[in-house]
Short mmCIF file of C-alpha atoms and ligand atoms in Angstrom, two decimals:
data_model
loop_
_atom_site.label_atom_id
_atom_site.label_comp_id
_atom_site.label_asym_id
_atom_site.label_seq_id
_atom_site.Cartn_x
_atom_site.Cartn_y
_atom_site.Cartn_z
CA MET A 25 -30.94 25.48 -49.92
CA PRO A 26 -32.59 27.36 -52.80
CA ASN A 27 -31.73 25.93 -56.21
CA TYR A 28 -30.84 29.29 -57.76
CA ILE A 29 -27.84 31.59 -57.43
CA LEU A 30 -29.16 34.87 -58.74
CA SER A 31 -32.43 36.67 -58.27
CA LYS A 32 -33.59 39.63 -60.33
CA SER A 33 -32.43 42.09 -57.69
CA SER A 34 -29.01 40.49 -57.26
CA PHE A 35 -28.58 40.35 -61.05
CA VAL A 36 -29.42 44.06 -61.32
CA LYS A 37 -26.86 44.72 -58.58
CA SER A 38 -24.24 42.75 -60.48
CA VAL A 39 -24.76 44.88 -63.56
CA GLN A 40 -24.46 48.07 -61.49
CA CYS A 41 -21.34 46.95 -59.62
CA LEU A 42 -19.84 43.49 -59.15
CA LYS A 43 -18.57 44.49 -55.73
CA ALA A 44 -22.12 45.39 -54.63
CA PHE A 45 -23.25 42.00 -55.89
CA HIS A 46 -20.44 40.20 -54.02
CA LEU A 47 -21.20 42.10 -50.81
CA TYR A 48 -24.88 41.29 -51.25
CA LYS A 49 -24.10 37.58 -51.51
CA TYR A 50 -21.44 37.30 -48.80
CA HIS A 51 -21.89 40.31 -46.50
CA TYR A 52 -25.59 40.93 -46.67
CA THR A 53 -25.67 42.32 -43.14
CA SER A 54 -23.35 45.20 -44.16
CA LYS A 55 -26.18 46.53 -46.31
CA ASP A 56 -27.25 50.05 -45.33
CA PRO A 57 -30.45 50.12 -43.30
CA ILE A 58 -33.47 50.67 -45.47
CA THR A 59 -34.68 54.27 -45.31
CA LYS A 60 -38.29 55.26 -44.80
CA ASP A 61 -38.34 56.78 -48.29
CA LYS A 62 -37.13 53.54 -49.87
CA GLN A 63 -39.59 51.49 -47.84
CA ALA A 64 -42.39 53.80 -48.97
CA ILE A 65 -41.35 53.24 -52.61
CA PHE A 66 -41.42 49.43 -52.09
CA ASN A 67 -44.83 49.64 -50.44
CA ARG A 68 -46.17 51.79 -53.25
CA GLY A 69 -44.83 49.26 -55.77
CA ASN A 70 -46.62 46.41 -53.96
CA ASP A 71 -49.89 48.34 -53.78
CA VAL A 72 -49.78 49.26 -57.47
CA GLY A 73 -48.87 45.66 -58.37
CA LEU A 74 -51.94 44.37 -56.52
CA LEU A 75 -54.15 46.95 -58.19
CA ALA A 76 -52.85 45.99 -61.63
CA GLN A 77 -53.94 42.37 -61.05
CA GLN A 78 -57.47 43.65 -61.70
CA LEU A 79 -56.43 44.19 -65.33
CA PHE A 80 -56.38 40.40 -65.65
CA PRO A 81 -59.03 39.09 -63.27
CA GLY A 82 -59.38 35.47 -62.20
CA GLY A 83 -55.68 34.78 -61.74
CA ILE A 84 -54.04 32.66 -59.06
CA ASP A 85 -51.38 34.27 -56.89
CA VAL A 86 -48.35 32.04 -56.30
CA SER A 87 -46.39 34.44 -54.10
CA PRO A 88 -44.15 32.51 -51.71
CA SER A 89 -45.11 32.23 -48.05
CA SER A 90 -41.65 33.60 -47.21
CA ILE A 91 -38.76 35.12 -49.12
CA LYS A 92 -36.85 31.86 -48.68
CA LYS A 93 -39.55 29.75 -50.30
CA PHE A 94 -39.45 30.89 -53.91
CA ASP A 95 -38.86 27.29 -54.98
CA GLU A 96 -42.48 26.63 -54.00
CA SER A 97 -43.65 29.43 -56.28
CA VAL A 98 -41.63 27.97 -59.14
CA GLU A 99 -43.21 24.53 -58.64
CA ARG A 100 -46.70 25.98 -58.30
CA THR A 101 -46.23 28.03 -61.50
CA LYS A 102 -45.24 24.85 -63.40
CA GLU A 103 -48.25 22.98 -62.04
CA LEU A 104 -50.68 25.76 -62.93
CA ILE A 105 -49.33 26.09 -66.46
CA ALA A 106 -49.63 22.32 -66.93
CA ALA A 107 -53.18 22.42 -65.54
CA GLY A 108 -54.29 25.06 -68.09
CA GLN A 109 -54.50 28.10 -65.77
CA GLU A 110 -54.53 31.20 -67.98
CA VAL A 111 -53.66 34.00 -65.54
CA ILE A 112 -50.97 33.69 -62.86
CA TYR A 113 -49.86 36.45 -60.51
CA GLU A 114 -46.28 36.45 -59.23
CA ALA A 115 -45.38 33.54 -61.50
CA ALA A 116 -41.82 32.37 -60.79
CA PHE A 117 -39.24 30.67 -63.00
CA ILE A 118 -35.67 29.43 -62.73
CA PHE A 119 -33.27 29.06 -65.64
CA ASP A 120 -29.47 29.03 -65.65
CA ASP A 121 -29.50 29.39 -61.82
CA VAL A 122 -31.46 32.63 -62.09
CA LEU A 123 -34.81 33.10 -60.38
CA VAL A 124 -37.30 35.66 -61.65
CA ALA A 125 -40.81 36.41 -60.52
CA LEU A 126 -43.25 38.23 -62.76
CA ASP A 127 -46.22 40.34 -61.72
CA ILE A 128 -48.70 38.89 -64.23
CA LEU A 129 -48.49 36.05 -66.73
CA ALA A 130 -51.53 35.76 -69.00
CA LYS A 131 -52.43 33.48 -71.89
CA LYS A 132 -54.04 34.85 -75.05
CA ASN A 133 -54.67 32.76 -78.17
CA ASN A 134 -52.50 29.98 -76.78
CA LYS A 135 -49.49 32.27 -76.31
CA TRP A 136 -48.12 33.60 -73.04
CA HIS A 137 -47.77 37.32 -72.42
CA ALA A 138 -45.69 38.69 -69.54
CA TYR A 139 -46.53 41.91 -67.67
CA GLU A 140 -44.25 43.63 -65.19
CA VAL A 141 -45.92 46.46 -63.30
CA LYS A 142 -44.03 49.62 -62.32
CA SER A 143 -45.48 52.26 -60.02
CA SER A 144 -44.02 54.90 -62.24
CA LEU A 145 -45.11 57.21 -65.04
CA LYS A 146 -42.13 56.52 -67.26
CA ILE A 147 -40.08 53.61 -68.51
CA SER A 148 -36.41 53.75 -67.57
CA ALA A 149 -33.39 51.86 -68.88
CA ALA A 150 -33.25 50.01 -65.55
CA TYR A 151 -36.82 48.75 -66.03
CA VAL A 152 -35.97 47.55 -69.53
CA LEU A 153 -32.98 45.66 -68.12
CA ASP A 154 -35.21 44.02 -65.47
CA ALA A 155 -37.68 43.01 -68.16
CA SER A 156 -34.89 41.71 -70.40
CA LEU A 157 -33.74 39.37 -67.65
CA GLN A 158 -37.32 38.21 -67.07
CA TYR A 159 -37.77 37.60 -70.78
CA TYR A 160 -34.50 35.62 -70.96
CA VAL A 161 -35.43 33.33 -68.07
CA ILE A 162 -39.13 32.90 -68.88
CA LYS A 163 -38.61 32.37 -72.63
CA ASN A 164 -36.12 29.62 -71.80
CA CYS A 165 -38.72 28.00 -69.51
CA ILE A 166 -41.78 28.49 -71.71
CA PRO A 167 -40.91 28.93 -75.39
CA GLU A 168 -44.53 29.98 -76.08
CA LEU A 169 -43.81 33.33 -74.42
CA GLU A 170 -44.96 35.76 -77.07
CA ASP A 171 -44.36 39.18 -75.54
CA ILE A 172 -43.20 41.08 -72.48
CA ASN A 173 -44.73 44.39 -71.43
CA LEU A 174 -44.01 47.05 -68.89
CA VAL A 175 -47.17 48.35 -67.27
CA THR A 176 -46.88 51.90 -65.94
CA ILE A 177 -49.22 54.52 -64.54
CA ASN A 178 -51.00 56.65 -67.11
CA GLY A 179 -50.23 60.23 -66.06
CA ASP A 180 -53.12 61.55 -68.17
CA TYR A 181 -55.70 59.53 -66.29
CA VAL A 182 -58.26 61.66 -64.44
CA TYR A 183 -60.13 60.07 -61.56
CA GLU A 184 -63.82 60.79 -61.88
CA GLY A 185 -65.39 59.27 -58.79
CA LYS A 186 -64.92 55.64 -59.81
CA LEU A 187 -61.58 54.02 -60.49
CA ASN A 188 -61.17 52.93 -64.10
CA ILE A 189 -58.37 50.37 -63.89
CA ASP A 190 -57.99 50.04 -67.66
CA ALA A 191 -57.50 53.79 -68.04
CA LEU A 192 -55.17 54.03 -65.03
CA PHE A 193 -52.45 51.86 -66.61
CA LYS A 194 -50.47 51.99 -69.84
CA PHE A 195 -48.80 49.05 -71.59
CA CYS A 196 -45.58 49.09 -73.53
CA SER A 197 -44.04 46.04 -75.16
CA VAL A 198 -40.29 45.84 -74.56
CA LYS A 199 -39.83 42.55 -76.38
CA LYS A 200 -37.60 44.16 -79.02
CA ASP A 201 -35.19 45.44 -76.34
CA ALA A 202 -35.34 42.14 -74.49
CA VAL A 203 -34.41 40.24 -77.66
CA ALA A 204 -31.61 42.73 -78.39
CA ASN A 205 -30.31 42.30 -74.81
CA TRP A 206 -30.36 38.49 -74.93
CA ASP A 207 -26.59 37.94 -75.32
CA PHE A 208 -25.76 40.73 -72.89
CA ILE A 209 -27.94 39.09 -70.24
CA ALA A 210 -26.36 35.67 -70.83
CA ASP A 211 -22.86 37.20 -70.53
CA ARG A 212 -23.67 39.14 -67.38
CA ILE A 213 -25.11 36.04 -65.72
CA LYS A 214 -21.83 34.23 -66.47
CA GLN A 215 -19.84 37.15 -65.09
CA ALA A 216 -21.92 37.33 -61.91
CA LYS A 217 -21.52 33.61 -61.28
CA ALA A 218 -17.74 33.85 -61.82
CA THR A 219 -17.60 36.77 -59.36
CA ILE A 220 -19.06 34.78 -56.51
CA GLU A 221 -16.75 31.87 -57.08
CA ASN A 222 -14.07 34.15 -55.65
CA PRO A 223 -14.42 34.56 -51.87
CA SER A 224 -12.90 38.07 -51.96
CA SER A 225 -14.87 41.07 -53.13
CA PRO A 226 -13.62 42.65 -56.36
CA ASP A 227 -11.49 45.73 -55.78
CA ILE A 228 -13.76 48.42 -57.19
CA LYS A 229 -13.32 52.05 -56.19
CA VAL A 230 -16.23 54.40 -55.48
CA GLY A 231 -17.47 56.01 -58.67
CA GLU A 232 -20.43 56.93 -60.81
CA GLN A 233 -21.78 53.41 -60.52
CA CYS A 234 -22.51 54.05 -56.83
CA PHE A 235 -25.39 56.29 -57.87
CA ARG A 236 -26.71 54.74 -61.07
CA PRO A 237 -29.23 53.47 -61.79
CA TYR A 238 -29.92 53.33 -58.04
CA LYS A 239 -28.05 54.60 -55.02
CA CYS A 240 -26.09 51.52 -53.92
CA ASP A 241 -27.04 49.75 -50.68
CA PHE A 242 -23.40 49.52 -49.58
CA PHE A 243 -22.56 53.20 -49.24
CA GLY A 244 -21.86 52.68 -45.55
CA THR A 245 -19.17 50.13 -46.44
CA CYS A 246 -17.45 51.77 -49.40
CA TRP A 247 -17.90 55.45 -48.56
CA LYS A 248 -17.00 55.36 -44.89
CA ASN A 249 -13.55 56.84 -45.56
CA VAL A 250 -14.72 59.57 -47.92
CA PRO A 251 -14.11 62.83 -46.01
CA GLU A 252 -17.03 65.00 -44.91
CA GLN A 253 -16.27 68.05 -47.06
CA SER A 254 -15.56 65.90 -50.09
CA VAL A 255 -15.65 67.02 -53.71
CA PHE A 256 -18.87 65.01 -54.04
CA LEU A 257 -20.57 68.05 -52.50
CA LEU A 258 -19.60 70.27 -55.42
CA SER A 259 -22.71 71.79 -56.95
CA ASN A 260 -23.15 72.13 -60.72
CA VAL A 261 -20.40 69.57 -61.30
CA THR A 262 -21.24 66.18 -62.81
CA VAL A 263 -20.68 63.05 -60.76
CA GLY A 264 -18.18 61.97 -63.43
CA LYS A 265 -16.09 65.09 -62.83
CA GLN A 266 -16.36 64.73 -59.04
CA VAL A 267 -15.11 61.14 -59.32
CA GLU A 268 -12.25 62.26 -61.56
CA LEU A 269 -11.18 64.94 -59.04
CA TYR A 270 -11.46 62.53 -56.13
CA HIS A 271 -9.35 59.81 -57.70
CA SER A 272 -6.77 62.36 -58.82
CA GLY A 273 -6.15 63.16 -55.15
CA ILE A 274 -8.36 66.26 -54.85
CA LYS A 275 -10.60 64.74 -52.24
CA THR A 276 -12.04 67.70 -50.35
CA LEU A 277 -13.22 71.21 -51.17
CA ASN A 278 -10.17 72.46 -49.28
CA ASP A 279 -7.89 70.57 -51.68
CA ILE A 280 -9.10 72.61 -54.66
CA ILE A 281 -6.50 75.12 -55.80
CA ASP A 282 -7.29 75.49 -59.46
CA PHE A 283 -10.71 77.11 -59.82
CA GLU A 284 -10.59 77.36 -63.59
CA GLY A 285 -13.16 75.25 -65.31
CA LEU A 286 -15.49 75.36 -62.31
CA PRO A 287 -18.82 77.17 -62.86
CA ALA A 288 -19.06 80.62 -61.18
CA ASN A 289 -21.48 79.46 -58.47
CA THR A 290 -19.32 76.44 -57.69
CA GLN A 291 -16.31 78.73 -57.26
CA LYS A 292 -18.36 80.71 -54.72
CA GLN A 293 -19.26 77.48 -52.92
CA VAL A 294 -15.60 76.42 -52.69
CA LYS A 295 -14.45 79.88 -51.55
CA ALA A 296 -17.18 79.96 -48.90
CA VAL A 297 -16.02 76.61 -47.50
CA GLN A 298 -12.32 77.36 -47.73
CA ASN A 299 -12.70 80.76 -46.03
CA ASN A 300 -15.52 79.76 -43.71
CA LEU A 301 -17.71 82.48 -45.27
CA GLU A 302 -21.46 82.83 -45.50
CA ILE A 303 -22.25 84.12 -49.01
CA ILE A 304 -25.84 85.24 -49.46
CA ASP A 305 -26.87 87.06 -52.62
CA LYS A 306 -29.74 88.95 -51.01
CA GLU A 307 -30.47 90.97 -54.12
CA LYS A 308 -30.98 87.95 -56.33
CA ILE A 309 -33.01 86.18 -53.67
CA ALA A 310 -35.22 89.27 -53.25
CA LEU A 311 -35.70 89.52 -57.03
CA PHE A 312 -36.81 85.91 -57.18
CA LEU A 313 -39.06 86.16 -54.16
CA ASN A 314 -40.78 89.29 -55.49
CA GLU A 315 -41.98 87.24 -58.42
CA VAL A 316 -43.57 84.61 -56.20
CA ASN A 317 -47.20 85.22 -55.34
CA TYR A 318 -49.64 83.61 -52.97
CA PRO A 319 -50.76 80.87 -52.70
CA ILE A 320 -47.31 79.59 -51.84
CA GLY A 321 -46.76 75.86 -51.38
CA PHE A 322 -45.23 74.37 -48.28
CA LEU A 323 -41.92 72.65 -48.45
CA ILE A 324 -41.27 69.47 -46.58
CA LEU A 325 -37.57 68.83 -46.35
CA ASN A 326 -35.42 66.34 -44.61
CA CYS A 327 -32.14 67.68 -45.88
CA THR A 328 -30.29 69.61 -43.20
CA ARG A 329 -28.34 71.70 -45.73
CA LEU A 330 -31.51 72.88 -47.44
CA GLN A 331 -33.12 73.51 -44.09
CA TYR A 332 -30.20 75.74 -43.16
CA LEU A 333 -30.53 77.62 -46.45
CA PHE A 334 -34.27 78.13 -46.04
CA SER A 335 -33.90 79.26 -42.42
CA LEU A 336 -31.51 81.93 -43.69
CA ILE A 337 -34.09 83.06 -46.26
CA GLN A 338 -36.77 83.07 -43.59
CA ASN A 339 -34.65 85.21 -41.31
CA HIS A 340 -34.19 87.80 -44.02
CA ILE A 341 -37.58 87.80 -45.69
CA ASN A 342 -40.73 87.59 -43.63
CA LYS A 343 -42.96 86.77 -46.56
CA PHE A 344 -42.23 83.05 -46.22
CA HIS A 345 -42.64 80.47 -43.60
CA PHE A 346 -41.02 77.09 -44.07
CA TYR A 347 -41.99 73.97 -42.22
CA PHE A 348 -39.20 71.52 -41.66
CA HIS A 349 -39.85 67.88 -41.25
CA TYR A 350 -37.28 65.40 -40.02
CA THR A 351 -37.79 61.82 -41.02
CA LYS A 352 -34.59 60.32 -39.57
S1 SF4 B 411 -20.85 51.77 -52.95
FE1 SF4 B 411 -20.10 51.90 -55.05
S2 SF4 B 411 -18.22 50.74 -55.14
FE2 SF4 B 411 -19.25 50.17 -53.26
S3 SF4 B 411 -20.39 48.36 -53.80
FE3 SF4 B 411 -21.74 50.06 -54.08
S4 SF4 B 411 -21.56 50.65 -56.21
FE4 SF4 B 411 -19.81 49.33 -55.73
#
């Protein structure tokens, strides 16, 4: 049995939705299957993480031999720190029943510096939350932790025949945010632990949290009764407004009676569905297309609705050819 209750990913889930966290702990197999896109993002993250290790050469990697053996990584991290190792990859720590692993831990002037690598160009609030949890756990384990940084891809980097690792990455200290989030993290850990003491999942309705900061892994469980032509298909309407309509009983596009307040294009969308109409503004499409000049990029789509739209355009205007790619 592992001697931790929360991992970074389960903690992040708990902040997004306590029901998702409960399902993750007790009904893991109800998780939606991982999509190819998501898997590709994970793989990219792993590749970039490995590349970033070159920023701090000479480290020892303490990745576990299996996902169930993180305790070994924690022990190995302790041993290496005690033995004077100055760079550790995938260092792991447990505090307050929370396990975190960190991409790179490096010692400078007798102080530890933490680096979490993101295969992204920008820092998001979700990344800062991840790093805040890491800071909370690691600082409690090694008080000499001086700083925590997010390492992202430098979008201005230009490859000139030889990879320059130092120029490829950017560093940003998020220690200030992590310190500011300290009490929030402690509270949310308490809340997550209390949630799993209850064998029943919290009764949380579908809402904005299902999409933010990540699309939840339990859509298949919670959204199975949401009708096909639901108000969540409304274009130009915020998710907040869609949720409000849905919970007020206006569940499908056919339930919409009052069009006031809906943007003009959304009204067209609803009328098209309600009256089973195809509405194509050929004039506007032609105006737009006349402004597009060769070379024209190819579109690769795996969204059936968009594919339908583009086949309509293709049927009417010969200038374009679209290639459709199904990944399902
Ligand atoms: S789908 Fe929505 S309500 Fe259900 S667990 Fe996920 S975030 Fe929570």
